[in-house]
Amino acid sequence: MRFDILTLFPGMFAPLGESILKRAQQAGTIRIGLHNIRDWATDRHRTADDAPYGGGAGMVMKAAPLAAAIRAVVGEEAPPVILLSPDGEPFTQALASELAQQPRLVLVCGHYEGLDERVRESLITREISIGDYVLTGGELAAMVVVDAVARLVPGVIDGESIAEESHSDGLLEYPHYTRPAVWEGREIPAILTSGHHGEVAKWRRRERLRRTLARRPDMVRSAVQQGLLDKHDLAYLAELGWNGE
Ligand code: ADE
């Protein structure tokens, strides 16, 4: 899968060259292209922003350099052209899975004072927000989207760890333990060393339900509405005192 990122600050993307995304790029499973919008500015000062019509604080990203950058990067294909902005649709695991089906994404990093609205109208196909707070620009948000989408691309990480992780199927994760079996007087749950795979699976499922009910009752409600829980799950939730609301 290929990601193309358009930004005024390519230097902010150094974290994409580390860890799992570094390996995925070396293996060729994903490719990430960084493009400096300023390279498409035509004046001597390489101006990419200007004062807003009508007055007010901050600067606005100019239409022409940004549009030229998007058109050059998009080329002959028609990939989604996604603007990162606090006005966008909320980014969720479901949206990450949807985007991971695409062969290519173009991500445009805006700045909150904004970009010229006409570019939004003519070239942006989708807007994504990573949460209800305002960042200084779309760069960190673009990295969040690349990271969450890239790890769902086949071959980037072990598929089994995706199946049972938080948010992948409407529940949070069960707790994890590794050696030693006793640490600072705290023991691991005995079931994990029992060798009963069925019992371990049942314990993990119950831990997921317990944790989700305690921390994110809203997720329990929507898992029920989506029919993701079976009668054993519902019985256990009832044992935990859940009244269906
Ligand atoms: N740019 C500024 N704030 C943002 C947010 N919350 N999500 C995506 N892009 C942004």
Coordinates of N, CA and C and ligand atoms in Angstrom, one line a residue:
M1 N 0.8 -1.2 0.0 CA 0.0 0.0 0.0 C 0.9 1.2 0.0
R2 N 0.4 2.3 -0.7 CA 1.2 3.5 -0.8 C 0.5 4.7 -0.1
F3 N 1.3 5.4 0.7 CA 0.8 6.6 1.3 C 1.5 7.8 0.7
D4 N 0.8 8.8 0.3 CA 1.5 10.1 -0.1 C 1.0 11.2 0.8
I5 N 2.0 11.8 1.4 CA 1.6 12.9 2.4 C 2.1 14.2 1.9
L6 N 1.2 15.2 1.9 CA 1.5 16.5 1.5 C 1.5 17.4 2.7
T7 N 2.6 18.1 2.9 CA 2.8 18.9 4.1 C 3.7 20.1 3.9
L8 N 3.6 21.0 4.8 CA 4.6 22.2 4.8 C 5.8 21.8 5.6
F9 N 5.7 20.7 6.4 CA 6.7 20.4 7.4 C 7.1 18.9 7.3
P10 N 7.8 18.5 6.2 CA 8.2 17.1 6.0 C 9.1 16.6 7.1
G11 N 9.8 17.5 7.8 CA 10.7 17.1 8.9 C 10.0 16.5 10.1
M12 N 8.7 16.8 10.1 CA 7.9 16.3 11.3 C 7.7 14.8 11.2
F13 N 8.0 14.2 10.0 CA 7.6 12.8 9.8 C 8.6 11.8 10.2
A14 N 9.7 12.2 10.8 CA 10.8 11.3 11.2 C 10.3 10.0 11.9
P15 N 9.3 10.1 12.8 CA 8.9 8.8 13.5 C 8.4 7.7 12.5
L16 N 8.0 8.0 11.3 CA 7.6 7.0 10.4 C 8.8 6.1 9.9
G17 N 10.0 6.6 10.2 CA 11.2 5.9 9.8 C 11.7 4.9 10.9
E18 N 10.9 4.7 11.9 CA 11.3 3.9 13.1 C 10.4 2.6 13.2
S19 N 10.9 1.6 13.9 CA 10.1 0.5 14.4 C 9.4 -0.3 13.2
I20 N 8.1 -0.6 13.5 CA 7.4 -1.5 12.6 C 7.2 -0.8 11.2
L21 N 7.0 0.5 11.2 CA 6.8 1.1 9.9 C 8.1 1.2 9.1
K22 N 9.2 1.3 9.8 CA 10.5 1.2 9.1 C 10.7 -0.2 8.4
R23 N 10.4 -1.2 9.2 CA 10.5 -2.6 8.7 C 9.6 -2.8 7.5
A24 N 8.4 -2.3 7.6 CA 7.4 -2.5 6.5 C 7.8 -1.8 5.3
Q25 N 8.4 -0.6 5.4 CA 8.9 0.1 4.2 C 10.1 -0.6 3.6
Q26 N 11.0 -1.2 4.5 CA 12.1 -1.9 4.0 C 11.7 -3.1 3.2
A27 N 10.6 -3.8 3.8 CA 10.1 -5.0 3.1 C 9.3 -4.7 1.9
G28 N 8.9 -3.4 1.7 CA 8.1 -3.1 0.5 C 6.6 -3.3 0.7
T29 N 6.2 -3.7 1.9 CA 4.8 -3.9 2.2 C 4.0 -2.6 2.1
I30 N 4.7 -1.5 2.6 CA 4.1 -0.2 2.5 C 5.1 0.8 1.9
R31 N 4.7 1.8 1.2 CA 5.6 2.9 0.8 C 5.0 4.2 1.2
I32 N 5.9 5.1 1.7 CA 5.4 6.4 2.1 C 6.2 7.5 1.4
G33 N 5.4 8.3 0.7 CA 6.1 9.4 -0.1 C 5.7 10.7 0.7
L34 N 6.8 11.5 1.0 CA 6.6 12.9 1.6 C 6.8 13.9 0.6
H35 N 5.8 14.9 0.5 CA 5.9 15.9 -0.5 C 5.7 17.3 0.2
N36 N 6.7 18.2 -0.1 CA 6.7 19.5 0.5 C 5.8 20.4 -0.4
I37 N 4.7 20.9 0.1 CA 3.8 21.7 -0.7 C 4.5 22.9 -1.2
R38 N 5.4 23.4 -0.4 CA 6.2 24.6 -0.8 C 6.9 24.4 -2.2
D39 N 7.2 23.2 -2.5 CA 7.9 22.9 -3.8 C 7.0 23.3 -5.0
W40 N 5.7 23.5 -4.7 CA 4.8 23.9 -5.9 C 4.5 25.4 -5.8
A41 N 5.2 26.1 -4.9 CA 5.0 27.6 -4.9 C 5.8 28.2 -6.0
T42 N 5.3 29.2 -6.7 CA 6.1 29.6 -7.9 C 6.8 30.9 -7.7
D43 N 6.6 31.6 -6.5 CA 7.3 32.9 -6.3 C 8.7 32.7 -5.7
R44 N 9.4 33.8 -5.7 CA 10.8 33.7 -5.2 C 10.9 33.3 -3.7
H45 N 9.9 33.7 -2.9 CA 9.9 33.3 -1.5 C 9.2 32.0 -1.2
R46 N 8.8 31.3 -2.2 CA 8.1 30.0 -2.1 C 6.9 30.1 -1.1
T47 N 6.1 31.2 -1.3 CA 5.0 31.4 -0.4 C 3.9 30.4 -0.6
A48 N 3.5 29.8 0.6 CA 2.4 28.8 0.5 C 1.2 29.3 1.3
D49 N 1.3 30.4 2.0 CA 0.1 30.9 2.8 C -0.1 32.4 2.7
D50 N -1.2 32.9 3.1 CA -1.5 34.3 2.9 C -2.6 34.7 3.9
A51 N -2.8 36.0 4.1 CA -3.7 36.5 5.1 C -5.2 36.2 4.6
P52 N -6.1 36.0 5.5 CA -7.5 35.6 5.1 C -8.2 36.8 4.6
Y53 N -9.0 36.7 3.5 CA -9.9 37.7 3.1 C -10.9 37.9 4.2
G54 N -11.3 39.1 4.4 CA -12.3 39.4 5.5 C -11.6 39.7 6.8
G55 N -10.3 39.5 6.9 CA -9.6 39.8 8.1 C -9.6 38.6 9.1
G56 N -9.0 38.8 10.2 CA -9.0 37.8 11.3 C -7.6 37.2 11.5
A57 N -7.5 36.3 12.5 CA -6.2 35.8 12.9 C -5.7 34.7 12.0
G58 N -4.4 34.6 12.0 CA -3.8 33.4 11.3 C -3.7 33.5 9.8
M59 N -3.1 32.5 9.2 CA -2.8 32.5 7.8 C -3.7 31.4 7.2
V60 N -3.9 31.5 5.9 CA -4.6 30.5 5.1 C -3.7 29.9 4.1
M61 N -3.8 28.6 3.9 CA -2.9 28.0 2.9 C -3.5 28.4 1.5
K62 N -2.6 28.9 0.7 CA -3.0 29.4 -0.7 C -3.5 28.3 -1.6
A63 N -4.5 28.6 -2.4 CA -5.1 27.5 -3.3 C -4.1 27.0 -4.3
A64 N -3.4 27.9 -5.0 CA -2.6 27.4 -6.2 C -1.5 26.4 -5.9
P65 N -0.6 26.7 -4.9 CA 0.5 25.8 -4.6 C -0.1 24.4 -4.1
L66 N -1.1 24.5 -3.3 CA -1.7 23.3 -2.7 C -2.3 22.5 -3.8
A67 N -3.1 23.1 -4.6 CA -3.8 22.4 -5.7 C -2.8 21.8 -6.7
A68 N -1.7 22.5 -7.0 CA -0.7 22.0 -7.9 C 0.0 20.8 -7.3
A69 N 0.2 20.9 -6.0 CA 0.9 19.7 -5.3 C 0.0 18.5 -5.3
I70 N -1.3 18.7 -5.0 CA -2.2 17.6 -5.0 C -2.3 16.9 -6.4
R71 N -2.5 17.8 -7.4 CA -2.7 17.2 -8.7 C -1.4 16.5 -9.2
A72 N -0.2 17.0 -8.9 CA 1.0 16.4 -9.3 C 1.2 15.0 -8.6
V73 N 0.8 15.0 -7.3 CA 1.0 13.7 -6.5 C -0.1 12.7 -6.9
V74 N -1.3 13.1 -7.1 CA -2.4 12.2 -7.5 C -2.1 11.6 -8.9
G75 N -1.7 12.4 -9.8 CA -1.4 11.9 -11.1 C -2.6 11.4 -11.9
E76 N -2.5 10.3 -12.5 CA -3.6 9.7 -13.4 C -4.6 8.9 -12.6
E77 N -4.2 8.5 -11.3 CA -5.1 7.7 -10.5 C -6.1 8.5 -9.8
A78 N -7.1 7.8 -9.1 CA -8.1 8.5 -8.4 C -8.1 8.0 -6.9
P79 N -7.0 8.1 -6.2 CA -7.0 7.7 -4.8 C -7.8 8.6 -3.9
P80 N -8.3 8.2 -2.8 CA -8.9 9.1 -1.8 C -7.9 10.2 -1.5
V81 N -8.4 11.5 -1.5 CA -7.5 12.6 -1.1 C -8.1 13.1 0.2
I82 N -7.4 12.8 1.3 CA -7.9 13.0 2.6 C -7.3 14.2 3.3
L83 N -8.1 15.1 3.7 CA -7.6 16.3 4.5 C -7.7 15.9 6.0
L84 N -6.6 16.1 6.7 CA -6.6 16.0 8.2 C -7.1 17.3 8.8
S85 N -8.2 17.3 9.5 CA -8.7 18.5 10.0 C -9.7 18.2 11.2
P86 N -9.7 19.1 12.1 CA -10.6 18.9 13.3 C -12.1 18.9 12.9
D87 N -12.4 19.3 11.6 CA -13.8 19.3 11.1 C -14.2 18.0 10.5
G88 N -13.2 17.1 10.4 CA -13.5 15.9 9.6 C -14.3 14.8 10.4
E89 N -14.6 13.7 9.7 CA -15.3 12.6 10.4 C -14.4 12.0 11.4
P90 N -14.9 11.5 12.5 CA -14.0 10.9 13.5 C -13.3 9.7 13.0
F91 N -12.0 9.6 13.3 CA -11.2 8.4 12.9 C -11.4 7.3 13.9
T92 N -11.8 6.1 13.4 CA -12.1 5.0 14.3 C -11.3 3.8 13.7
Q93 N -11.3 2.7 14.4 CA -10.7 1.4 13.9 C -11.5 1.0 12.7
A94 N -12.8 1.2 12.7 CA -13.6 0.7 11.5 C -13.1 1.5 10.3
L95 N -12.9 2.8 10.4 CA -12.5 3.6 9.3 C -11.0 3.2 8.9
A96 N -10.2 2.9 9.9 CA -8.8 2.4 9.5 C -8.9 1.2 8.7
S97 N -9.8 0.2 9.0 CA -10.0 -1.0 8.3 C -10.4 -0.7 6.9
E98 N -11.4 0.2 6.8 CA -11.9 0.6 5.4 C -10.8 1.2 4.6
L99 N -10.0 2.1 5.1 CA -8.9 2.7 4.3 C -7.8 1.7 4.0
A100 N -7.6 0.7 4.8 CA -6.6 -0.3 4.6 C -6.9 -1.1 3.3
Q101 N -8.1 -1.1 2.8 CA -8.5 -1.8 1.6 C -8.0 -1.1 0.3
Q102 N -7.6 0.2 0.5 CA -7.2 1.0 -0.7 C -5.8 0.7 -1.1
P103 N -5.5 0.7 -2.3 CA -4.1 0.5 -2.7 C -3.2 1.8 -2.4
R104 N -3.9 2.9 -2.3 CA -3.2 4.2 -2.2 C -4.0 5.2 -1.5
L105 N -3.4 6.0 -0.6 CA -4.1 7.1 0.1 C -3.2 8.4 -0.1
V106 N -3.9 9.5 -0.4 CA -3.1 10.8 -0.4 C -3.6 11.6 0.8
L107 N -2.7 12.0 1.7 CA -3.1 12.7 2.9 C -2.6 14.1 2.9
V108 N -3.5 15.0 3.1 CA -3.1 16.5 3.0 C -3.2 17.1 4.4
C109 N -2.0 17.6 4.9 CA -2.0 18.2 6.2 C -2.4 19.6 6.2
G110 N -3.5 19.9 6.8 CA -4.0 21.3 6.8 C -3.5 22.0 8.1
H111 N -3.7 23.2 8.2 CA -3.5 24.0 9.4 C -4.8 24.6 9.8
Y112 N -5.1 24.7 11.1 CA -6.5 25.0 11.5 C -7.0 26.3 11.0
E113 N -6.2 27.3 10.9 CA -6.7 28.5 10.3 C -7.2 28.2 8.9
G114 N -6.7 27.1 8.4 CA -7.3 26.5 7.2 C -6.6 26.6 5.9
L115 N -7.2 26.0 5.0 CA -6.8 26.1 3.6 C -7.9 26.8 2.8
D116 N -7.5 27.4 1.7 CA -8.5 28.0 0.9 C -9.7 27.0 0.6
E117 N -10.9 27.4 0.9 CA -12.0 26.6 0.9 C -12.2 26.0 -0.5
R118 N -11.8 26.7 -1.6 CA -12.0 26.2 -2.9 C -11.2 25.0 -3.3
V119 N -10.1 24.8 -2.6 CA -9.3 23.5 -2.8 C -10.0 22.4 -2.1
R120 N -10.6 22.6 -0.9 CA -11.4 21.6 -0.3 C -12.5 21.2 -1.2
E121 N -13.2 22.1 -1.8 CA -14.4 21.8 -2.7 C -13.9 21.0 -3.9
S122 N -12.8 21.4 -4.5 CA -12.5 20.8 -5.8 C -11.6 19.6 -5.7
L123 N -10.8 19.4 -4.7 CA -9.8 18.3 -4.7 C -9.9 17.4 -3.5
I124 N -10.4 17.8 -2.4 CA -10.5 16.9 -1.2 C -11.7 16.0 -1.3
T125 N -11.4 14.7 -1.2 CA -12.6 13.7 -1.3 C -13.1 13.3 0.1
R126 N -12.3 13.5 1.2 CA -12.7 13.1 2.5 C -12.0 13.9 3.5
E127 N -12.6 14.1 4.7 CA -11.9 14.8 5.8 C -11.9 13.9 7.0
I128 N -10.8 13.8 7.7 CA -10.7 13.0 8.9 C -10.2 13.8 10.1
S129 N -10.8 13.6 11.2 CA -10.3 14.2 12.5 C -9.9 13.1 13.4
I130 N -8.8 13.2 14.1 CA -8.4 12.1 15.0 C -9.0 12.4 16.4
G131 N -9.7 13.4 16.7 CA -10.3 13.6 18.0 C -10.8 15.0 18.1
D132 N -11.6 15.2 19.2 CA -12.2 16.5 19.4 C -11.3 17.4 20.2
Y133 N -10.2 17.8 19.5 CA -9.2 18.7 20.1 C -8.5 19.3 18.9
V134 N -7.8 20.4 19.1 CA -7.2 21.1 18.0 C -5.6 21.0 18.1
L135 N -5.0 20.4 17.0 CA -3.6 20.3 16.9 C -3.1 21.5 16.2
T136 N -1.8 21.7 16.2 CA -1.2 22.9 15.5 C -1.3 22.7 14.0
G137 N -1.4 21.4 13.5 CA -1.5 21.1 12.1 C -1.9 19.7 11.9
G138 N -2.1 19.3 10.7 CA -2.5 17.9 10.4 C -1.4 16.8 10.4
E139 N -0.2 17.3 10.7 CA 0.9 16.3 10.6 C 0.8 15.1 11.5
L140 N 0.6 15.5 12.8 CA 0.5 14.4 13.8 C -0.7 13.5 13.5
A141 N -1.8 14.1 13.1 CA -3.0 13.3 12.7 C -2.7 12.4 11.5
A142 N -1.9 12.9 10.5 CA -1.6 12.1 9.4 C -0.8 10.9 9.8
M143 N 0.1 11.1 10.8 CA 0.9 10.0 11.2 C 0.1 9.0 12.0
V144 N -0.9 9.4 12.7 CA -1.8 8.5 13.4 C -2.5 7.7 12.4
V145 N -3.0 8.3 11.3 CA -3.8 7.6 10.3 C -2.9 6.6 9.6
V146 N -1.7 7.0 9.2 CA -0.8 6.1 8.5 C -0.4 4.9 9.4
D147 N -0.2 5.2 10.7 CA 0.2 4.1 11.6 C -0.9 3.1 11.8
A148 N -2.1 3.6 12.0 CA -3.3 2.7 12.3 C -3.7 1.9 11.1
V149 N -3.6 2.5 9.9 CA -3.9 1.9 8.6 C -2.8 0.9 8.2
A150 N -1.6 1.3 8.3 CA -0.5 0.5 7.8 C -0.4 -0.9 8.6
R151 N -0.7 -0.8 9.9 CA -0.6 -2.1 10.6 C -1.6 -3.1 10.3
L152 N -2.7 -2.6 9.5 CA -3.7 -3.6 9.1 C -3.4 -4.1 7.7
V153 N -2.4 -3.6 7.0 CA -2.0 -4.1 5.7 C -1.4 -5.5 5.9
P154 N -1.9 -6.5 5.1 CA -1.4 -7.8 5.3 C 0.2 -7.8 5.2
G155 N 0.8 -8.5 6.2 CA 2.2 -8.7 6.2 C 2.9 -7.7 7.1
V156 N 2.2 -6.6 7.5 CA 2.9 -5.6 8.3 C 3.1 -6.1 9.8
I157 N 2.0 -6.6 10.4 CA 2.2 -7.3 11.6 C 1.4 -8.6 11.6
D158 N 1.7 -9.5 12.6 CA 1.1 -10.8 12.8 C -0.4 -10.6 12.8
G159 N -1.1 -11.3 11.9 CA -2.6 -11.2 11.8 C -3.4 -11.6 13.1
E160 N -2.8 -12.5 13.8 CA -3.6 -12.9 15.0 C -3.7 -11.9 16.1
S161 N -2.6 -11.0 16.2 CA -2.7 -10.0 17.2 C -3.7 -9.0 16.8
I162 N -4.1 -8.8 15.5 CA -5.1 -7.9 15.1 C -6.5 -8.4 15.5
A163 N -6.7 -9.7 15.4 CA -8.1 -10.2 15.6 C -8.6 -9.9 17.0
E164 N -7.8 -10.0 18.0 CA -8.3 -9.9 19.4 C -7.9 -8.6 20.1
E165 N -7.6 -7.6 19.4 CA -7.1 -6.4 20.0 C -8.2 -5.4 20.3
S166 N -7.9 -4.4 21.1 CA -8.9 -3.4 21.5 C -9.5 -2.8 20.2
H167 N -10.8 -2.6 20.2 CA -11.5 -1.9 19.1 C -11.7 -2.7 17.8
S168 N -11.0 -3.9 17.7 CA -11.1 -4.6 16.4 C -12.5 -5.3 16.3
D169 N -13.0 -5.7 17.4 CA -14.3 -6.4 17.3 C -15.3 -5.8 18.4
G170 N -15.1 -4.6 18.8 CA -16.1 -3.9 19.7 C -15.8 -4.0 21.1
L171 N -14.7 -4.8 21.5 CA -14.4 -4.9 23.0 C -12.9 -4.5 23.2
L172 N -12.6 -4.1 24.4 CA -11.2 -3.8 24.7 C -10.4 -5.1 24.9
E173 N -9.1 -5.0 25.0 CA -8.3 -6.2 25.1 C -8.2 -6.8 26.5
Y174 N -7.9 -8.1 26.6 CA -7.7 -8.7 27.9 C -6.3 -8.4 28.4
P175 N -6.0 -8.5 29.7 CA -4.7 -8.2 30.2 C -3.6 -9.2 29.8
H176 N -2.4 -8.8 29.6 CA -1.3 -9.6 29.2 C -0.3 -9.8 30.3
Y177 N 0.4 -10.9 30.3 CA 1.5 -11.1 31.3 C 2.6 -11.9 30.6
T178 N 3.8 -11.6 31.1 CA 5.0 -12.4 30.7 C 5.9 -12.7 31.9
R179 N 6.9 -13.5 31.7 CA 7.7 -13.9 32.9 C 8.4 -12.7 33.6
P180 N 8.5 -12.8 34.9 CA 8.4 -13.9 35.8 C 6.9 -14.0 36.3
A181 N 6.6 -15.2 36.8 CA 5.2 -15.5 37.3 C 4.9 -14.7 38.5
V182 N 5.9 -14.3 39.3 CA 5.6 -13.4 40.4 C 6.5 -12.2 40.3
W183 N 6.0 -11.0 40.4 CA 6.8 -9.8 40.2 C 6.3 -8.8 41.3
E184 N 7.3 -8.4 42.2 CA 7.0 -7.6 43.3 C 5.8 -8.1 44.1
G185 N 5.7 -9.4 44.3 CA 4.7 -10.0 45.1 C 3.4 -10.2 44.3
R186 N 3.3 -9.8 43.1 CA 2.1 -9.9 42.3 C 2.1 -11.2 41.4
E187 N 1.1 -12.0 41.6 CA 1.1 -13.3 40.8 C 0.3 -13.1 39.6
I188 N 0.6 -13.9 38.6 CA -0.2 -13.9 37.4 C -1.4 -14.8 37.6
P189 N -2.5 -14.6 36.9 CA -3.7 -15.4 37.1 C -3.4 -16.9 36.9
A190 N -3.7 -17.8 37.8 CA -3.3 -19.2 37.7 C -3.8 -19.9 36.5
I191 N -4.9 -19.4 36.0 CA -5.5 -20.1 34.8 C -4.5 -20.1 33.6
L192 N -3.7 -19.1 33.5 CA -2.8 -18.9 32.4 C -1.7 -20.0 32.3
T193 N -1.4 -20.6 33.4 CA -0.4 -21.7 33.4 C -1.1 -23.1 33.5
S194 N -2.4 -23.1 33.4 CA -3.1 -24.4 33.6 C -3.0 -25.3 32.4
G195 N -2.7 -24.8 31.3 CA -2.6 -25.6 30.1 C -4.0 -25.9 29.5
H196 N -5.1 -25.4 30.1 CA -6.4 -25.6 29.5 C -6.7 -24.4 28.5
H197 N -6.5 -24.7 27.2 CA -6.7 -23.6 26.3 C -8.1 -23.1 26.2
G198 N -9.1 -24.0 26.4 CA -10.5 -23.6 26.4 C -10.8 -22.6 27.5
E199 N -10.2 -23.0 28.7 CA -10.5 -22.2 29.9 C -9.7 -20.8 29.8
V200 N -8.5 -20.8 29.2 CA -7.8 -19.6 29.0 C -8.6 -18.7 28.1
A201 N -9.1 -19.3 27.0 CA -9.9 -18.4 26.1 C -11.1 -17.9 26.7
K202 N -11.8 -18.7 27.6 CA -13.0 -18.2 28.3 C -12.6 -17.1 29.3
W203 N -11.5 -17.3 30.0 CA -11.1 -16.2 30.9 C -10.8 -14.9 30.2
R204 N -10.1 -15.0 29.1 CA -9.7 -13.8 28.3 C -11.0 -13.1 27.8
R205 N -11.9 -13.9 27.3 CA -13.2 -13.3 26.8 C -13.9 -12.5 28.0
R206 N -13.9 -13.2 29.2 CA -14.5 -12.5 30.3 C -13.8 -11.3 30.7
E207 N -12.5 -11.3 30.7 CA -11.7 -10.1 31.1 C -12.0 -9.0 30.1
R208 N -12.1 -9.3 28.8 CA -12.4 -8.3 27.8 C -13.8 -7.6 28.2
L209 N -14.7 -8.5 28.5 CA -16.1 -8.0 28.8 C -16.0 -7.1 30.1
R210 N -15.3 -7.6 31.1 CA -15.2 -6.9 32.4 C -14.6 -5.5 32.2
R211 N -13.5 -5.5 31.5 CA -12.7 -4.3 31.3 C -13.5 -3.3 30.4
T212 N -14.2 -3.8 29.4 CA -15.0 -2.9 28.5 C -16.1 -2.3 29.3
L213 N -16.8 -3.1 30.1 CA -17.9 -2.6 30.9 C -17.5 -1.6 31.9
A214 N -16.3 -1.8 32.5 CA -15.8 -0.9 33.5 C -15.3 0.4 32.9
R215 N -14.7 0.3 31.8 CA -14.0 1.5 31.2 C -14.8 2.2 30.1
R216 N -15.6 1.4 29.3 CA -16.2 1.9 28.2 C -17.6 1.3 28.0
P217 N -18.5 1.6 29.0 CA -19.9 1.1 28.9 C -20.6 1.4 27.5
D218 N -20.2 2.5 26.9 CA -20.7 2.9 25.6 C -20.4 1.8 24.6
M219 N -19.2 1.2 24.7 CA -18.8 0.2 23.7 C -19.6 -1.1 24.0
V220 N -19.9 -1.4 25.2 CA -20.7 -2.6 25.5 C -22.1 -2.4 24.8
R221 N -22.7 -1.2 25.0 CA -24.0 -1.0 24.4 C -23.9 -1.1 22.9
S222 N -22.9 -0.6 22.3 CA -22.9 -0.7 20.8 C -22.6 -2.1 20.3
A223 N -21.8 -2.9 21.1 CA -21.5 -4.3 20.8 C -22.8 -5.1 20.8
V224 N -23.6 -4.8 21.8 CA -24.9 -5.5 21.9 C -25.8 -5.2 20.7
Q225 N -25.9 -3.9 20.4 CA -26.7 -3.4 19.3 C -26.3 -4.0 18.0
Q226 N -24.9 -4.2 17.8 CA -24.4 -4.8 16.6 C -24.5 -6.3 16.6
G227 N -25.0 -6.9 17.7 CA -25.1 -8.4 17.7 C -23.7 -9.1 17.8
L228 N -22.7 -8.4 18.4 CA -21.4 -9.0 18.5 C -21.2 -9.9 19.8
L229 N -22.2 -9.9 20.7 CA -22.1 -10.7 21.9 C -23.1 -11.9 21.9
D230 N -22.6 -13.0 22.4 CA -23.5 -14.2 22.4 C -24.1 -14.3 23.8
K231 N -24.9 -15.4 24.0 CA -25.6 -15.5 25.2 C -24.7 -15.6 26.5
H232 N -23.6 -16.3 26.3 CA -22.6 -16.4 27.4 C -22.1 -15.1 27.8
D233 N -21.8 -14.3 26.8 CA -21.3 -12.9 27.1 C -22.3 -12.1 27.8
L234 N -23.5 -12.2 27.4 CA -24.6 -11.4 28.0 C -24.8 -11.9 29.4
A235 N -24.8 -13.2 29.6 CA -25.0 -13.8 31.0 C -23.8 -13.3 31.9
Y236 N -22.6 -13.2 31.4 CA -21.5 -12.8 32.2 C -21.6 -11.3 32.6
L237 N -22.1 -10.5 31.6 CA -22.3 -9.1 31.8 C -23.3 -8.9 32.9
A238 N -24.4 -9.7 32.9 CA -25.5 -9.7 33.9 C -24.9 -10.0 35.3
E239 N -24.0 -11.0 35.3 CA -23.3 -11.3 36.6 C -22.5 -10.1 37.1
L240 N -22.0 -9.4 36.2 CA -21.2 -8.2 36.6 C -22.0 -7.0 37.0
G241 N -23.3 -7.2 36.9 CA -24.3 -6.2 37.3 C -24.8 -5.3 36.2
W242 N -24.5 -5.7 35.0 CA -24.9 -4.8 33.8 C -26.4 -5.0 33.7
N243 N -27.1 -3.9 33.5 CA -28.6 -4.1 33.4 C -29.1 -3.8 32.0
G244 N -28.2 -3.8 31.1 CA -28.7 -3.7 29.7 C -28.8 -2.3 29.2
E245 N -28.3 -1.3 30.0 CA -28.4 0.1 29.6 C -27.1 0.8 29.3
Ligands
ADE1 N1 -5.6 19.2 12.6 C1 -5.7 20.0 13.7 N2 -6.4 19.3 14.6 C2 -6.7 18.1 14.1 C3 -7.4 16.9 14.6 N3 -8.0 16.9 15.8 N4 -7.6 15.9 13.7 C4 -7.1 15.9 12.5 N5 -6.4 17.0 12.0 C5 -6.2 18.0 12.8

